[in-house]
Short mmCIF file of C-alpha atoms in Angstrom, two decimals:
data_model
loop_
_atom_site.label_atom_id
_atom_site.label_comp_id
_atom_site.label_asym_id
_atom_site.label_seq_id
_atom_site.Cartn_x
_atom_site.Cartn_y
_atom_site.Cartn_z
CA MET D 18 115.24 117.84 81.94
CA SER D 19 118.71 116.67 81.10
CA ASP D 20 119.46 116.47 77.40
CA ASN D 21 122.10 113.80 77.59
CA ASN D 22 120.02 110.69 77.96
CA GLY D 23 119.28 109.85 74.38
CA ASP D 24 121.28 106.64 74.11
CA ARG D 25 120.76 104.91 77.43
CA ARG D 26 118.28 102.62 79.01
CA SER D 27 117.03 102.83 82.52
CA TYR D 28 116.43 101.25 85.88
CA GLY D 29 113.18 99.78 86.73
CA SER D 30 111.07 97.37 84.77
CA GLY D 31 113.01 94.19 84.94
CA GLY D 32 115.94 93.39 82.71
CA GLY D 33 115.25 95.66 79.80
CA ALA D 34 114.43 98.84 81.57
CA ASP D 35 117.45 99.54 83.64
CA ARG D 36 118.98 102.80 82.57
CA ARG D 37 122.50 103.03 83.79
CA ARG D 38 125.39 105.38 83.48
CA THR D 39 127.80 102.96 85.09
CA GLY D 40 131.29 103.08 83.82
CA GLY D 41 133.01 105.32 81.34
CA GLU D 42 132.31 105.40 77.66
CA SER D 43 135.90 105.95 76.80
CA ARG D 44 137.25 106.19 73.29
CA GLY D 45 140.91 106.91 72.85
CA GLY D 46 141.44 107.47 76.54
CA GLN D 47 138.54 109.80 77.15
CA GLY D 48 136.49 109.20 80.23
CA GLY D 49 132.81 108.45 79.99
CA GLY D 50 130.36 111.24 80.50
CA PRO D 51 127.06 111.02 82.33
CA ARG D 52 125.39 107.71 81.81
CA GLY D 53 128.31 106.64 79.74
CA GLY D 54 128.29 103.09 78.52
CA SER D 55 130.09 100.69 80.72
CA GLY D 56 128.40 97.92 78.97
CA GLY D 57 127.45 99.92 75.94
CA ARG D 58 124.16 99.60 74.14
CA GLY D 59 121.94 100.30 77.08
CA SER D 60 123.94 98.58 79.77
CA ASP D 61 125.12 101.80 81.29
CA ARG D 62 123.07 101.76 84.47
CA PRO D 63 123.25 99.58 87.53
CA ARG D 64 120.94 96.61 87.71
CA SER D 65 121.45 95.76 91.33
CA SER D 66 118.35 96.23 93.45
CA GLU D 67 116.39 96.78 90.25
CA ARG D 68 112.71 96.64 90.64
CA GLN D 69 109.90 97.17 88.25
CA ALA D 70 108.38 100.60 88.54
CA GLY D 71 106.04 99.80 91.35
CA GLY D 72 107.61 96.35 91.50
CA ASP D 73 109.81 94.37 93.86
CA ARG D 74 110.32 95.45 97.43
CA ARG D 75 113.56 95.58 99.34
CA SER D 76 114.26 92.96 101.92
CA ASP D 77 114.00 95.49 104.70
CA GLY D 78 110.23 95.41 104.32
CA PRO D 79 107.51 97.90 103.54
CA PRO D 80 107.23 101.22 105.33
CA ARG D 81 104.88 101.46 108.27
CA ARG D 82 101.39 102.35 107.16
CA ARG D 83 99.63 105.44 108.42
CA GLY D 84 95.94 106.01 108.72
CA GLY D 85 93.14 103.56 108.09
CA GLU D 86 93.52 100.65 105.73
CA GLY D 87 91.86 100.80 102.36
CA SER D 88 91.25 98.06 99.83
CA PHE D 89 91.49 97.44 96.13
CA GLY D 90 88.62 96.73 93.82
CA PRO D 91 86.31 98.36 91.30
CA PRO D 92 85.38 101.94 92.17
CA PRO D 93 81.83 102.46 93.44
CA ARG D 94 79.19 103.05 90.79
CA ASP D 95 76.83 105.24 92.74
CA GLY D 96 78.69 108.50 92.11
CA GLY D 97 78.69 109.06 95.86
CA ALA D 98 81.27 110.43 98.26
CA HIS D 99 84.24 109.03 96.36
CA ALA D 100 83.17 110.21 92.90
CA GLU D 101 85.25 113.39 92.99
CA ARG D 102 88.25 111.54 94.40
CA ARG D 103 87.97 108.93 91.65
CA ALA D 104 87.96 111.45 88.83
CA PRO D 105 91.27 112.05 87.08
CA ARG D 106 92.94 115.23 88.20
CA PRO D 107 93.50 117.81 85.46
CA GLU D 108 97.29 117.53 85.62
CA GLU D 109 97.32 113.74 85.48
CA PRO D 110 97.83 111.67 82.33
CA ASP D 111 94.90 109.54 81.22
CA LEU D 112 94.57 106.00 82.56
CA PRO D 113 93.35 103.50 79.96
CA ASP D 114 90.31 101.55 81.12
CA GLU D 115 92.08 98.23 80.62
CA VAL D 116 94.84 99.10 83.11
CA GLN D 117 93.90 97.59 86.46
CA ALA D 118 95.36 97.87 89.96
CA GLY D 119 95.55 94.08 90.13
CA GLU D 120 98.48 94.16 87.71
CA LEU D 121 100.66 95.74 90.38
CA ASP D 122 103.00 93.61 92.45
CA PRO D 123 101.10 92.37 95.55
CA ALA D 124 103.78 93.64 97.93
CA VAL D 125 103.45 97.14 96.51
CA ARG D 126 99.67 96.97 96.65
CA ARG D 127 99.92 96.17 100.36
CA ASP D 128 101.95 99.34 100.84
CA LEU D 129 99.03 101.32 99.44
CA LEU D 130 96.51 100.02 101.97
CA SER D 131 96.87 103.18 104.05
CA LEU D 132 95.07 105.06 101.26
CA ASP D 133 91.33 105.13 100.75
CA LYS D 134 89.99 102.65 98.23
CA ALA D 135 89.52 104.95 95.23
CA ASN D 136 92.84 106.71 95.70
CA ALA D 137 94.69 103.41 96.16
CA ASN D 138 93.24 102.19 92.87
CA ALA D 139 94.30 105.34 91.04
CA VAL D 140 97.81 105.25 92.49
CA ALA D 141 98.21 101.57 91.64
CA ARG D 142 97.07 102.12 88.06
CA HIS D 143 99.49 105.03 87.62
CA LEU D 144 102.31 102.81 88.91
CA VAL D 145 101.31 100.08 86.47
CA MET D 146 101.40 102.59 83.61
CA ALA D 147 104.80 103.86 84.72
CA SER D 148 106.10 100.30 84.55
CA LYS D 149 104.57 99.64 81.15
CA LEU D 150 105.96 102.82 79.59
CA ILE D 151 109.37 103.12 81.20
CA ASP D 152 111.25 101.57 78.27
CA ASP D 153 109.43 103.08 75.31
CA ASP D 154 108.21 106.43 76.65
CA PRO D 155 110.06 107.38 79.84
CA ARG D 156 108.66 110.92 79.81
CA LEU D 157 105.07 109.68 79.89
CA ALA D 158 106.07 107.04 82.44
CA LEU D 159 107.40 109.87 84.60
CA ALA D 160 104.12 111.75 84.26
CA HIS D 161 102.31 108.72 85.68
CA ALA D 162 104.87 108.32 88.47
CA ARG D 163 104.47 111.99 89.37
CA ALA D 164 100.70 111.57 89.46
CA ALA D 165 101.11 108.66 91.87
CA ARG D 166 103.45 110.74 94.01
CA GLN D 167 100.98 113.63 94.16
CA ARG D 168 98.32 111.25 95.42
CA ALA D 169 100.48 109.20 97.79
CA GLY D 170 103.60 111.17 98.64
CA ARG D 171 103.92 109.57 102.08
CA VAL D 172 104.24 106.03 100.74
CA ALA D 173 107.90 105.04 100.37
CA VAL D 174 107.48 102.72 97.40
CA VAL D 175 105.68 105.47 95.47
CA ARG D 176 108.56 107.88 96.07
CA GLU D 177 111.04 105.18 95.10
CA THR D 178 109.15 104.48 91.89
CA ALA D 179 109.06 108.19 91.10
CA GLY D 180 112.81 108.31 91.62
CA ILE D 181 113.52 105.32 89.42
CA THR D 182 111.28 106.64 86.67
CA ALA D 183 112.84 110.10 86.84
CA TYR D 184 116.20 108.38 86.49
CA HIS D 185 115.01 106.67 83.33
CA ALA D 186 113.89 110.03 81.97
CA GLY D 187 117.23 111.68 82.69
CA GLU D 188 115.88 113.92 85.45
CA TRP D 189 118.85 113.44 87.74
CA ALA D 190 117.98 116.02 90.42
CA GLU D 191 114.40 114.84 90.71
CA ALA D 192 115.46 111.21 90.84
CA LEU D 193 117.97 111.91 93.58
CA SER D 194 115.43 113.85 95.63
CA GLU D 195 112.79 111.12 95.36
CA LEU D 196 115.19 108.30 96.20
CA ARG D 197 116.47 110.20 99.22
CA ALA D 198 112.88 110.66 100.39
CA ALA D 199 112.18 106.94 99.95
CA ARG D 200 115.25 106.08 102.02
CA ARG D 201 114.17 108.41 104.83
CA MET D 202 110.76 106.75 104.92
CA ALA D 203 111.74 103.10 104.55
CA GLY D 204 115.27 102.99 105.89
CA GLY D 205 117.98 100.74 104.48
CA PRO D 206 120.66 101.61 101.94
CA GLY D 207 118.19 102.33 99.16
CA LEU D 208 119.40 102.37 95.59
CA LEU D 209 122.87 103.69 96.25
CA ALA D 210 124.17 102.85 92.78
CA VAL D 211 121.35 104.79 91.15
CA MET D 212 121.84 107.71 93.51
CA ALA D 213 125.56 107.76 92.82
CA ASP D 214 124.86 107.67 89.12
CA CYS D 215 122.51 110.63 89.49
CA GLU D 216 125.37 112.55 91.06
CA ARG D 217 127.40 111.79 87.95
CA GLY D 218 124.55 112.99 85.78
CA LEU D 219 124.54 116.24 87.73
CA GLY D 220 128.24 116.68 87.04
CA ARG D 221 129.29 115.75 90.57
CA PRO D 222 131.45 112.62 90.22
CA GLU D 223 133.19 113.41 93.50
CA ARG D 224 129.89 112.92 95.34
CA ALA D 225 129.38 109.60 93.58
CA ILE D 226 132.77 108.50 94.88
CA GLU D 227 131.83 109.65 98.38
CA LEU D 228 128.69 107.51 98.27
CA GLY D 229 130.86 104.58 97.28
CA ARG D 230 132.93 105.11 100.42
CA SER D 231 129.96 105.43 102.77
CA GLU D 232 129.16 103.06 105.59
CA GLU D 233 126.00 101.98 103.79
CA ALA D 234 128.03 101.16 100.69
CA ARG D 235 130.34 98.94 102.70
CA ALA D 236 127.32 96.96 103.87
CA LEU D 237 126.24 96.10 100.32
CA LYS D 238 126.77 92.57 99.05
CA GLY D 239 126.59 90.72 95.77
CA ASP D 240 125.24 92.45 92.68
CA GLU D 241 124.36 95.62 94.60
CA ALA D 242 127.98 96.07 95.64
CA THR D 243 129.16 95.33 92.10
CA GLU D 244 126.78 97.85 90.58
CA LEU D 245 127.92 100.60 92.92
CA ARG D 246 131.54 99.73 92.22
CA ILE D 247 130.90 100.09 88.47
CA VAL D 248 129.30 103.50 89.00
CA VAL D 249 132.21 104.66 91.16
CA ALA D 250 134.64 103.49 88.49
CA GLY D 251 132.65 105.54 86.00
CA ALA D 252 132.97 108.56 88.27
CA ARG D 253 136.74 108.02 88.37
CA MET D 254 136.69 107.95 84.57
CA ASP D 255 134.75 111.21 84.54
CA LEU D 256 137.60 112.76 86.51
CA GLY D 257 140.26 111.26 84.24
CA GLN D 258 141.44 108.94 87.02
CA PHE D 259 141.75 105.92 84.77
CA ASP D 260 144.25 103.93 86.83
CA GLN D 261 142.11 104.37 89.94
CA ALA D 262 139.09 103.19 87.97
CA VAL D 263 140.97 100.03 87.03
CA VAL D 264 141.97 99.34 90.63
CA SER D 265 138.45 99.98 91.96
CA LEU D 266 137.10 97.14 89.81
CA GLN D 267 139.72 94.55 90.78
CA THR D 268 137.71 92.35 93.11
CA PRO D 269 137.10 88.59 93.39
CA ASP D 270 133.99 89.09 91.23
CA LEU D 271 136.30 89.87 88.32
CA ASP D 272 136.31 86.17 87.41
CA ALA D 273 136.24 85.34 83.70
CA SER D 274 134.45 82.05 84.40
CA LYS D 275 131.32 83.95 85.47
CA SER D 276 128.50 84.87 83.14
CA GLY D 277 125.25 86.80 83.19
CA PRO D 278 124.28 90.48 82.96
CA THR D 279 126.16 91.74 86.01
CA ALA D 280 129.34 89.86 85.15
CA ALA D 281 129.16 91.03 81.53
CA ARG D 282 128.89 94.65 82.56
CA LEU D 283 131.58 94.37 85.22
CA PHE D 284 133.97 92.89 82.65
CA TYR D 285 133.00 95.61 80.18
CA ALA D 286 133.60 98.38 82.71
CA TYR D 287 136.99 96.88 83.57
CA ALA D 288 137.92 96.59 79.90
CA ASP D 289 136.84 100.16 79.27
CA ALA D 290 138.96 101.42 82.15
CA LEU D 291 141.96 99.41 80.97
CA VAL D 292 141.73 100.87 77.47
CA ALA D 293 141.37 104.38 78.87
CA ALA D 294 144.47 103.76 80.99
CA GLY D 295 146.42 102.77 77.87
CA ARG D 296 146.39 99.02 78.54
CA VAL D 297 144.71 98.14 75.27
CA GLU D 298 145.71 94.47 74.98
CA GLU D 299 144.38 93.72 78.46
CA GLY D 300 141.27 95.69 77.67
CA LEU D 301 140.69 93.63 74.52
CA LYS D 302 140.92 90.46 76.58
CA TRP D 303 138.26 91.66 79.00
CA PHE D 304 135.99 92.86 76.22
CA LEU D 305 136.17 89.30 74.91
CA ASN D 306 135.30 88.03 78.39
CA SER D 307 132.38 90.45 78.52
CA ALA D 308 131.10 89.28 75.14
CA ALA D 309 131.32 85.65 76.29
CA ALA D 310 129.42 86.42 79.51
CA ASP D 311 126.76 88.51 77.78
CA HIS D 312 124.18 85.92 76.79
CA ASP D 313 121.41 88.51 76.41
CA GLY D 314 123.25 90.96 74.19
CA ASP D 315 123.07 93.77 76.72
CA THR D 316 126.50 95.17 75.87
CA ASP D 317 128.30 96.18 72.71
CA ALA D 318 131.39 94.23 73.77
CA GLU D 319 131.63 92.50 70.40
CA ASP D 320 131.66 95.86 68.64
CA ARG D 321 134.43 97.06 70.92
CA VAL D 322 136.45 93.94 70.19
CA ALA D 323 136.10 94.59 66.46
CA GLU D 324 137.03 98.23 66.96
CA LEU D 325 140.15 97.46 68.96
CA SER D 326 141.31 94.55 66.81
CA GLY D 327 140.71 96.37 63.55
CA ASP D 328 138.17 93.83 62.31
CA GLN D 329 135.13 94.98 60.36
#
């Protein structure tokens, strides 16, 4: 397990659970390290394509099912053929009785129909627990995601959830492996920003930059493209390439009239890169823009403004 994830949040369960390392956490011209805070206070991971652990599906649709279809519902009470399969496996974390498969997103539940009934229920409940715990106890959330993967390793959304949860827990190599597996199964660009950020966490910013130049990256639009751009800028910061980081963020989306989480973090990343490049006055301006766009308090832009302006 990586030991450098103490001050970040993570990807996955909606707005509050997206752990990001996007952008550089520069102070006095120093580039941001892994999961550095382009957006500060927990906004240092990409939100594009976020999905709750076991949550939203990509627009490219669920993976093709294999085997016979199962169904969800209460496990049989007769202690028959499925009793052993229903029982928790020794290496799995406990599942509270109140956690039900029905809490899982319906699209994800449909992806589990290739499993037998009892196994599908267990997998779904582990995914629900991963989602519930991902903010407050990412290590336990990862234990549940791993249990789901052990039971349903051929289901793309399970591998994707395992990857996202590992990312939250700072297990960069595991996260990268799981997300690559999910992409092979389901196709599509996958979570390129998260994968690139994992490369940064593994000390390979050059590979993060390569992902940003890939054909799949060029096909991204909207927030997904912005998130990857922020991660790539962070990788540039890791390498001390501050001017290149500034240039990489200069897109039409860098519009001070915009607001919302993605805009706030883009402005923050740009401000951070400007300060690192020695353009402090411009950086202060964009920290102010970030603070104005950040209605949810996801960034520490106001603190950076106070720091740079000398205000207490």
